[in-house]
Structures are given as C-alpha cells and as structure tokens.
Amino acid sequence: MELKEILESTFHSLPYGIVAVDKNNHVLLSNELGRAYLHLPSQAGVSLIESVENIPELDHRLREVAKNKQNPAFDLLAIPANGLFLTIRCRPISQGLALSIIDVTRSKQTERHMLHTMLEAQEEQRRKLSTEIHDGIGPLISTIKLNLDALKLELGQKPSQQALKMMESMSELLQTMSTEIRNISHNLMPNVLVDFGLVAALENLCHRLNSSGKVQVNFFHSGMRERLDLKQALGLYRIAQELINNTLKYAQANTINIQLIKHPSSVVLVMEDDGIGFDPAQLEKAPHKGIGLQNIQTRVKSLGGTFLLESQHGKGVLATVEVPTKNGSV
Ligand SMILES: Nc1ncnc2c1ncn2[C@@H]1O[C@H](COP(=O)(O)OP(=O)(O)OP(=O)(O)O)[C@@H](O)[C@H]1O
Ligand SMILES: [Mg+2]
C-alpha cells in the first residue's frame, strides 16, 4: 500500500473529527466525523465560517482569527454544538488551519450527573438539619416561654422590680432566639419554595430582608406563570441566597435589585447591588478561601447554564445566571 493510501485511510478512520481549511477558510479536506460534528456539507471548498454560524463560539473565534491573521491557535473546551458538547482545537498548518474535534458529550453528562448527585446529597442534609432544628428546638423554646409565663403567675401580684426586669429580658431573648431559629431553618430548607415555588420563596426572602432594615431589596419577576422544576428552583434560590449574602457581607450597599425573567427556553436571574464592588479578575489571580462564588459555578454547571459576574471597584455588582428550561439550551 502506498503511503498516501495509508494516510488517507488513517485520516478517515480516526475516532475524532478533522477539518482542514485554507487561508480563506474554505474547507480543503475533512473526514466524516468532522463533517458530522460541524454539520458541514460534503463537497470541498465550502466556507467553514459560513457553515458554523450555529456554533457561536467557534464562529466567533474563526472570525477573530480571520481578522487578526496572527496566533490562530485556540482551544474550545466542551462547547455546546449541534446538540452535543465538543472540544475543538485549532492549529495553524502551512496552507491554513486544522481543526480537531472530539465529542465529549458523555463525559460532560457524567460530570453533570456527579454534580447533581453531590448537590442533592447536600440538599438532603440541609433538609434533615432544618427539620431537626425546626421540630426539635422550636418546641423547646415554646415550652420555656410557657414556663416563663407560669413563673410570672407563681411570683404572685407583686414581683420585685428586679425579677420583672429579668423576666422581661428573658422573654425578649426567647423571642429573638425563636426568630433566629426560624430564619436558620428557613434558609436551610425554604418550605415555601417546595410548596409555592421560586417566586414565592424569593418574595419571602426579600420580605424578611426588608424587615431587617439593613438594606432595601426590590424583586421583579416576569413570565413566571409555570413553576420551574424543583431542582432548578432550588438551585436558583441557593444562588440568589449566596449573592445576597455576599452583598450583605461585603458591599455596604443600600439597594439590591433582583429580577427573575422567564424566556421561551430559559430562565434568567439577575442580581445587582449598588455597593463598593470588587475586581473579579483579582479572585482568579489570587486564590481565596471563600467558596460561595465557586459553589454558584458548580450549581450553574449542574443545571447546564451560564453565570456572568460583572463588577468594578465603586460600581457595585451585577450577576446574571441563565439556566435552560425544558427543551432549551443556553
Ligand atoms: N457583592 C459584593 N460586593 C463586594 N465584594 C464582593 C461581593 N460579592 C463577592 N465579593 C468579593 O468576592 C469574594 C469572593 O466571594 P465568595 O462568595 O466566593 O467568598 P466569601 O463570601 O468570601 O466566602 P464564602 O462564600 O465561602 O462564605 C469575597 O470575599 C468578596 O471579596
Ligand atoms: Mg460568599
């Protein structure tokens, strides 16, 4: 067999896609997998850029390469493309560019499944803890309150000023404790979310924050007629909780605006604050101890969505999460 034949049969039986294009982005040669992954027509000479408009990330990179004419090497890892997840690597060759394309859908799904399982176990623990606290400690506080009332009666008509003061302060402490415990239990597992959905749960959360008087929280929602599935609702709720928590901890903000908007095939959660802001790029450079933003990434990944956090010193924070709903993809 001639070398050319060997090369050709190797090229066509490779377990990944190969597409080579000339300097004008016209396809010089491609194997079957390459054409299948990118939905390319089989004739040579077609324009690659014009054929991959349905894969925006690849389209964008190829256009950049065509514009800049320098440093054409790039890697796109696990990008959504034609219903699959593809890893596409582009390298310069003497006549143009060569793209190698690997289907990583299975490993992406496995990763998503593992994240789901991990987060579900975490939620299950929270649910248990919430029930324990609510059902175990709640009644104890009520009993102490009853005993305190009974003690007042025991002390008769004229208890000393001192005793009255002590009882008053104990009563106040119990009230605070009871509110705190309800808040903790709520935060661990918002029953209102399970019973009435995400909009009700966020309304409830905002109401509790507004009553604390620390910050003004505005909540706006649109198109949320149908309930999301519980996994998505819980994920978005946890994300909102963490974003709000960060604002309360760091931002010194006066106002938080939260929006929840349903689009035909996705749902978008936007949170913005008017606080001191920060430089997100700094976090990537210098690893820090916090895990809140990382957890948001994990949750968004497990829901197959996207997370964008924009902030600058003095300009507040704008966080946008988009999650695909049934039949949708982001
Ligand atoms: N709304 C915000 N305003 C100002 N700075 C913020 C805001 N949100 C986050 N940051 C900055 O980003 C950092 C990372 O946030 P992240 O939630 O990952 O960690 P953390 O809140 O410090 O810890 P953890 O969430 O694990 O309790 C914070 O330490 C803070 O410096
Ligand atoms: Mg945090």
Coordinates of C-alpha atoms and ligand atoms in Angstrom, one line a residue:
M1 CA 0.0 0.0 0.0
E2 CA 1.3 3.4 -0.8
L3 CA 1.9 5.9 1.9
K4 CA -0.7 8.3 0.5
E5 CA -3.3 5.5 0.8
I6 CA -2.3 4.7 4.4
L7 CA -2.5 8.3 5.4
E8 CA -5.9 8.6 3.7
S9 CA -7.4 5.5 5.4
T10 CA -6.0 6.6 8.7
F11 CA -7.4 10.1 8.3
H12 CA -10.9 8.7 7.6
S13 CA -10.9 6.1 10.3
L14 CA -9.7 8.4 13.1
P15 CA -12.0 8.4 16.2
Y16 CA -12.3 12.2 16.1
G17 CA -13.2 14.8 13.5
I18 CA -10.6 16.6 11.4
V19 CA -11.3 19.6 9.2
A20 CA -8.6 21.5 7.4
V21 CA -9.2 24.9 5.8
D22 CA -7.2 27.2 3.6
K23 CA -6.2 30.8 4.4
N24 CA -9.7 31.9 3.2
N25 CA -11.4 29.5 5.5
H26 CA -12.5 27.2 2.6
V27 CA -12.6 23.5 3.5
L28 CA -9.7 21.7 1.9
L29 CA -10.4 18.3 3.4
S30 CA -12.4 16.8 6.2
N31 CA -13.2 13.3 7.5
E32 CA -16.7 12.0 8.0
L33 CA -16.8 12.7 11.8
G34 CA -15.6 16.3 11.2
R35 CA -18.4 16.9 8.8
A36 CA -21.0 15.3 11.1
Y37 CA -19.9 17.2 14.2
L38 CA -20.0 20.6 12.5
H39 CA -22.9 19.8 10.1
L40 CA -20.7 20.6 7.1
P41 CA -21.8 19.8 3.6
S42 CA -19.8 17.0 2.0
Q43 CA -18.4 19.0 -1.0
A44 CA -15.0 20.5 -0.6
G45 CA -14.5 24.3 -0.9
V46 CA -17.4 25.4 1.3
S47 CA -16.7 28.2 3.6
L48 CA -16.2 27.0 7.2
I49 CA -17.1 30.3 8.8
E50 CA -20.4 30.4 6.9
S51 CA -21.2 26.8 7.9
V52 CA -20.7 27.1 11.6
E53 CA -23.0 30.0 12.4
N54 CA -25.0 27.7 14.6
I55 CA -21.9 27.2 16.8
P56 CA -21.5 30.8 18.0
E57 CA -18.2 30.2 20.0
L58 CA -16.5 28.6 17.0
D59 CA -17.9 31.1 14.6
H60 CA -16.6 34.0 16.8
R61 CA -13.1 32.5 17.1
L62 CA -12.7 31.8 13.4
R63 CA -13.8 35.3 12.6
E64 CA -11.2 36.7 15.1
V65 CA -8.5 34.6 13.5
A66 CA -9.5 35.7 10.0
K67 CA -9.4 39.3 11.2
N68 CA -6.2 39.3 13.1
K69 CA -4.2 36.9 10.9
Q70 CA -2.0 36.1 13.8
N71 CA -1.9 33.5 16.6
P72 CA -4.6 31.3 15.0
A73 CA -4.2 28.5 17.7
F74 CA -7.1 28.2 20.1
D75 CA -8.9 25.5 22.2
L76 CA -12.6 25.5 22.8
L77 CA -13.4 23.1 25.6
A78 CA -16.7 21.3 25.8
I79 CA -18.7 23.9 24.0
P80 CA -22.4 23.2 23.1
A81 CA -22.7 22.4 19.4
N82 CA -25.5 20.9 17.4
G83 CA -26.9 19.1 20.4
L84 CA -23.5 17.8 21.5
F85 CA -20.6 19.0 23.6
L86 CA -17.5 19.3 21.5
T87 CA -13.8 20.0 22.3
I88 CA -12.4 21.8 19.3
R89 CA -8.7 22.5 18.9
C90 CA -7.4 24.7 16.1
R91 CA -3.8 24.8 15.0
P92 CA -2.0 26.5 12.1
I93 CA -0.9 24.4 9.1
S94 CA 1.2 25.6 6.1
Q95 CA -1.9 26.3 4.0
G96 CA -4.3 27.4 6.6
L97 CA -5.8 25.8 9.7
A98 CA -6.5 22.3 11.0
L99 CA -9.3 21.7 13.5
S100 CA -9.5 18.5 15.6
I101 CA -12.9 17.8 17.1
I102 CA -13.8 15.4 19.9
D103 CA -17.2 14.6 21.1
V104 CA -17.2 15.0 24.9
T105 CA -20.9 14.8 25.5
R106 CA -20.7 11.6 27.6
S107 CA -18.1 12.9 30.0
K108 CA -19.9 16.2 30.2
Q109 CA -23.1 14.4 31.1
T110 CA -21.3 12.2 33.6
E111 CA -19.8 15.4 35.2
R112 CA -23.2 17.0 35.3
H113 CA -24.7 13.8 36.9
M114 CA -22.0 13.7 39.5
L115 CA -22.6 17.4 40.4
H116 CA -26.3 16.7 40.6
T117 CA -25.7 13.8 43.0
M118 CA -23.4 15.8 45.1
L119 CA -25.7 18.8 45.4
E120 CA -28.7 16.6 46.0
A121 CA -26.9 14.9 49.0
Q122 CA -26.1 18.4 50.3
E123 CA -29.7 19.5 50.0
E124 CA -30.9 16.3 51.7
Q125 CA -28.6 17.0 54.6
R126 CA -29.9 20.6 54.8
R127 CA -33.5 19.3 54.7
K128 CA -32.8 16.9 57.7
L129 CA -31.0 19.6 59.6
S130 CA -33.7 22.1 59.0
T131 CA -36.4 19.6 60.3
E132 CA -34.3 18.8 63.3
I133 CA -33.9 22.4 64.2
H134 CA -37.4 23.4 63.5
D135 CA -39.1 20.4 65.1
G136 CA -36.5 19.8 67.9
I137 CA -35.6 23.2 69.1
G138 CA -38.7 25.1 68.2
P139 CA -41.0 23.3 70.7
L140 CA -38.3 23.6 73.4
I141 CA -38.4 27.3 73.1
S142 CA -42.2 27.4 73.2
T143 CA -42.0 25.3 76.4
I144 CA -39.5 27.6 78.0
K145 CA -41.9 30.5 77.1
L146 CA -44.8 28.8 78.7
N147 CA -42.8 28.1 81.8
L148 CA -41.8 31.7 82.0
D149 CA -45.4 32.8 81.8
A150 CA -46.2 30.3 84.6
L151 CA -43.4 31.6 86.7
K152 CA -44.8 35.1 86.4
L153 CA -48.0 33.8 87.9
E154 CA -46.1 31.9 90.6
L155 CA -44.4 35.1 91.6
G156 CA -47.9 36.5 92.5
Q157 CA -49.2 40.0 92.3
K158 CA -46.1 41.9 93.3
P159 CA -42.9 40.5 92.0
S160 CA -39.8 42.6 92.7
Q161 CA -38.7 45.2 90.0
Q162 CA -35.5 43.1 89.6
A163 CA -37.5 39.9 88.9
L164 CA -39.7 41.7 86.4
K165 CA -36.7 43.1 84.6
M166 CA -35.1 39.7 84.4
M167 CA -38.3 38.1 83.1
E168 CA -38.7 40.8 80.5
S169 CA -35.2 40.3 79.2
M170 CA -35.6 36.5 79.1
S171 CA -38.8 36.9 77.2
E172 CA -37.1 39.2 74.7
L173 CA -34.2 36.8 74.3
L174 CA -36.5 33.9 73.7
Q175 CA -38.3 35.9 71.0
T176 CA -35.0 36.7 69.3
M177 CA -33.9 33.1 69.5
S178 CA -37.2 31.9 68.1
T179 CA -36.9 34.3 65.1
E180 CA -33.3 33.4 64.5
I181 CA -34.1 29.7 64.6
R182 CA -36.9 30.2 62.1
N183 CA -34.6 32.1 59.9
I184 CA -31.9 29.4 60.0
S185 CA -34.4 26.7 59.4
H186 CA -35.9 28.7 56.5
N187 CA -32.5 29.3 55.0
L188 CA -31.6 25.6 55.3
M189 CA -34.8 24.5 53.6
P190 CA -37.3 27.0 52.4
N191 CA -40.5 25.1 52.6
V192 CA -42.3 27.9 50.8
L193 CA -40.1 27.0 47.8
V194 CA -41.3 23.4 47.8
D195 CA -44.9 24.4 48.4
F196 CA -45.3 27.5 46.4
G197 CA -42.3 27.8 44.0
L198 CA -39.4 30.1 43.4
V199 CA -41.2 33.4 43.0
A200 CA -43.0 33.0 46.4
A201 CA -39.7 31.9 48.0
L202 CA -37.8 34.9 46.7
E203 CA -40.6 37.2 47.7
N204 CA -40.5 35.7 51.2
L205 CA -36.7 36.1 51.3
C206 CA -36.8 39.7 50.2
H207 CA -39.6 40.5 52.7
R208 CA -37.5 39.1 55.5
L209 CA -34.5 41.2 54.4
N210 CA -36.6 44.3 54.1
S211 CA -38.0 43.9 57.6
S212 CA -34.4 43.6 58.9
G213 CA -34.0 47.3 57.8
K214 CA -30.3 46.7 56.7
V215 CA -30.9 47.0 53.0
Q216 CA -33.7 47.8 50.5
V217 CA -34.4 44.7 48.3
N218 CA -36.5 45.1 45.2
F219 CA -37.8 42.0 43.5
F220 CA -39.2 42.0 40.0
H221 CA -40.4 38.9 38.0
S222 CA -41.9 38.3 34.6
G223 CA -43.3 35.4 32.7
M224 CA -43.1 33.0 35.7
R225 CA -46.6 31.6 35.2
E226 CA -45.4 27.9 35.2
R227 CA -43.5 26.5 38.1
L228 CA -39.9 25.5 37.4
D229 CA -38.8 22.0 38.3
L230 CA -37.7 21.8 41.9
K231 CA -34.0 21.2 41.1
Q232 CA -33.8 24.4 39.0
A233 CA -35.9 26.4 41.5
L234 CA -33.8 25.2 44.5
G235 CA -30.5 25.9 42.5
L236 CA -31.6 29.4 41.6
Y237 CA -32.8 30.1 45.1
R238 CA -29.4 29.0 46.6
I239 CA -27.6 31.2 44.1
A240 CA -29.7 34.2 45.0
Q241 CA -29.1 33.5 48.7
E242 CA -25.3 33.4 48.2
L243 CA -25.3 36.6 46.0
I244 CA -27.4 38.4 48.6
N245 CA -25.3 37.1 51.4
N246 CA -22.2 38.4 49.7
T247 CA -23.8 41.8 49.2
L248 CA -24.7 41.9 52.9
K249 CA -21.2 40.8 54.0
Y250 CA -19.0 43.0 51.7
A251 CA -20.9 45.5 49.6
Q252 CA -22.1 48.2 52.1
A253 CA -24.9 48.5 49.6
N254 CA -28.2 50.5 50.1
T255 CA -30.1 48.6 47.4
I256 CA -30.3 45.2 45.9
N257 CA -32.4 44.6 42.8
I258 CA -33.4 41.0 41.9
Q259 CA -35.0 40.1 38.6
L260 CA -36.3 36.7 37.6
I261 CA -37.3 36.5 33.9
K262 CA -38.7 33.6 32.0
H263 CA -37.8 33.4 28.4
P264 CA -39.2 30.8 25.9
S265 CA -36.4 28.3 26.6
S266 CA -34.5 29.6 29.6
V267 CA -34.9 31.5 32.9
V268 CA -32.7 34.4 33.9
L269 CA -31.9 35.5 37.4
V270 CA -30.2 38.9 37.7
M271 CA -29.0 40.4 40.9
E272 CA -27.4 43.8 41.2
D273 CA -26.2 45.8 44.2
D274 CA -25.1 49.5 44.5
G275 CA -22.2 48.7 46.8
I276 CA -18.4 49.1 46.8
G277 CA -17.9 46.4 44.1
F278 CA -14.7 44.4 43.6
D279 CA -12.4 43.2 40.9
P280 CA -13.4 39.6 39.9
A281 CA -10.2 39.1 37.9
Q282 CA -8.3 39.5 41.2
L283 CA -10.1 36.4 42.6
E284 CA -8.8 34.3 39.7
K285 CA -5.2 35.5 40.1
A286 CA -5.0 35.1 43.9
P287 CA -6.9 32.1 45.1
H288 CA -9.0 33.0 48.2
K289 CA -10.6 31.0 50.9
G290 CA -14.3 31.7 50.0
I291 CA -16.3 29.0 48.2
G292 CA -19.5 30.9 47.6
L293 CA -18.9 32.0 44.0
Q294 CA -17.3 28.7 43.2
N295 CA -20.5 26.9 44.5
I296 CA -22.5 29.1 42.2
Q297 CA -20.4 28.0 39.3
T298 CA -20.9 24.3 40.3
R299 CA -24.7 24.8 40.6
V300 CA -25.0 26.6 37.3
K301 CA -22.9 23.9 35.6
S302 CA -25.0 21.1 37.1
L303 CA -28.1 22.9 35.6
G304 CA -26.4 23.3 32.3
G305 CA -26.5 27.1 32.4
T306 CA -24.2 30.1 32.4
F307 CA -23.0 32.6 35.1
L308 CA -21.6 36.0 34.5
L309 CA -20.4 38.2 37.3
E310 CA -19.5 41.8 36.4
S311 CA -18.1 44.2 39.0
Q312 CA -15.6 47.1 39.4
H313 CA -14.4 48.9 42.5
G314 CA -17.0 51.5 43.3
K315 CA -19.5 50.3 40.7
G316 CA -21.4 47.6 42.6
V317 CA -22.0 44.0 41.3
L318 CA -24.1 42.7 38.5
A319 CA -24.6 38.9 38.5
T320 CA -26.5 37.1 35.7
V321 CA -27.5 33.5 35.7
E322 CA -29.2 31.8 32.8
V323 CA -30.5 28.3 33.0
P324 CA -32.1 26.4 30.2
T325 CA -35.7 25.2 30.9
K326 CA -37.3 22.2 29.2
N327 CA -36.0 21.7 25.7
G328 CA -33.9 24.8 25.9
S329 CA -30.2 25.2 25.8
V330 CA -28.2 28.2 26.8
Ligands
LIG1 N1 -21.5 41.9 46.3 C1 -20.2 42.0 46.5 N2 -19.6 43.2 46.8 C2 -18.3 43.3 47.1 N3 -17.4 42.3 47.1 C3 -17.9 41.1 46.8 C4 -19.3 40.9 46.5 N4 -19.5 39.6 46.3 C5 -18.3 39.0 46.4 N5 -17.4 39.9 46.8 C6 -15.9 39.6 46.9 O1 -15.7 38.3 46.3 C7 -15.1 37.4 47.2 C8 -15.5 36.0 47.0 O2 -16.8 35.7 47.3 P1 -17.2 34.3 47.7 O3 -18.7 34.2 47.9 O4 -16.6 33.3 46.7 O5 -16.4 34.0 49.1 P2 -16.8 34.5 50.6 O6 -18.1 35.2 50.6 O7 -15.6 35.4 51.0 O8 -16.8 33.2 51.4 P3 -18.0 32.1 51.5 O9 -19.0 32.4 50.4 O10 -17.3 30.8 51.3 O11 -18.6 32.3 52.8 C9 -15.5 37.9 48.6 O12 -14.5 37.6 49.6 C10 -15.5 39.5 48.4 O13 -14.2 40.0 48.5
MG2 MG -19.8 34.2 49.8

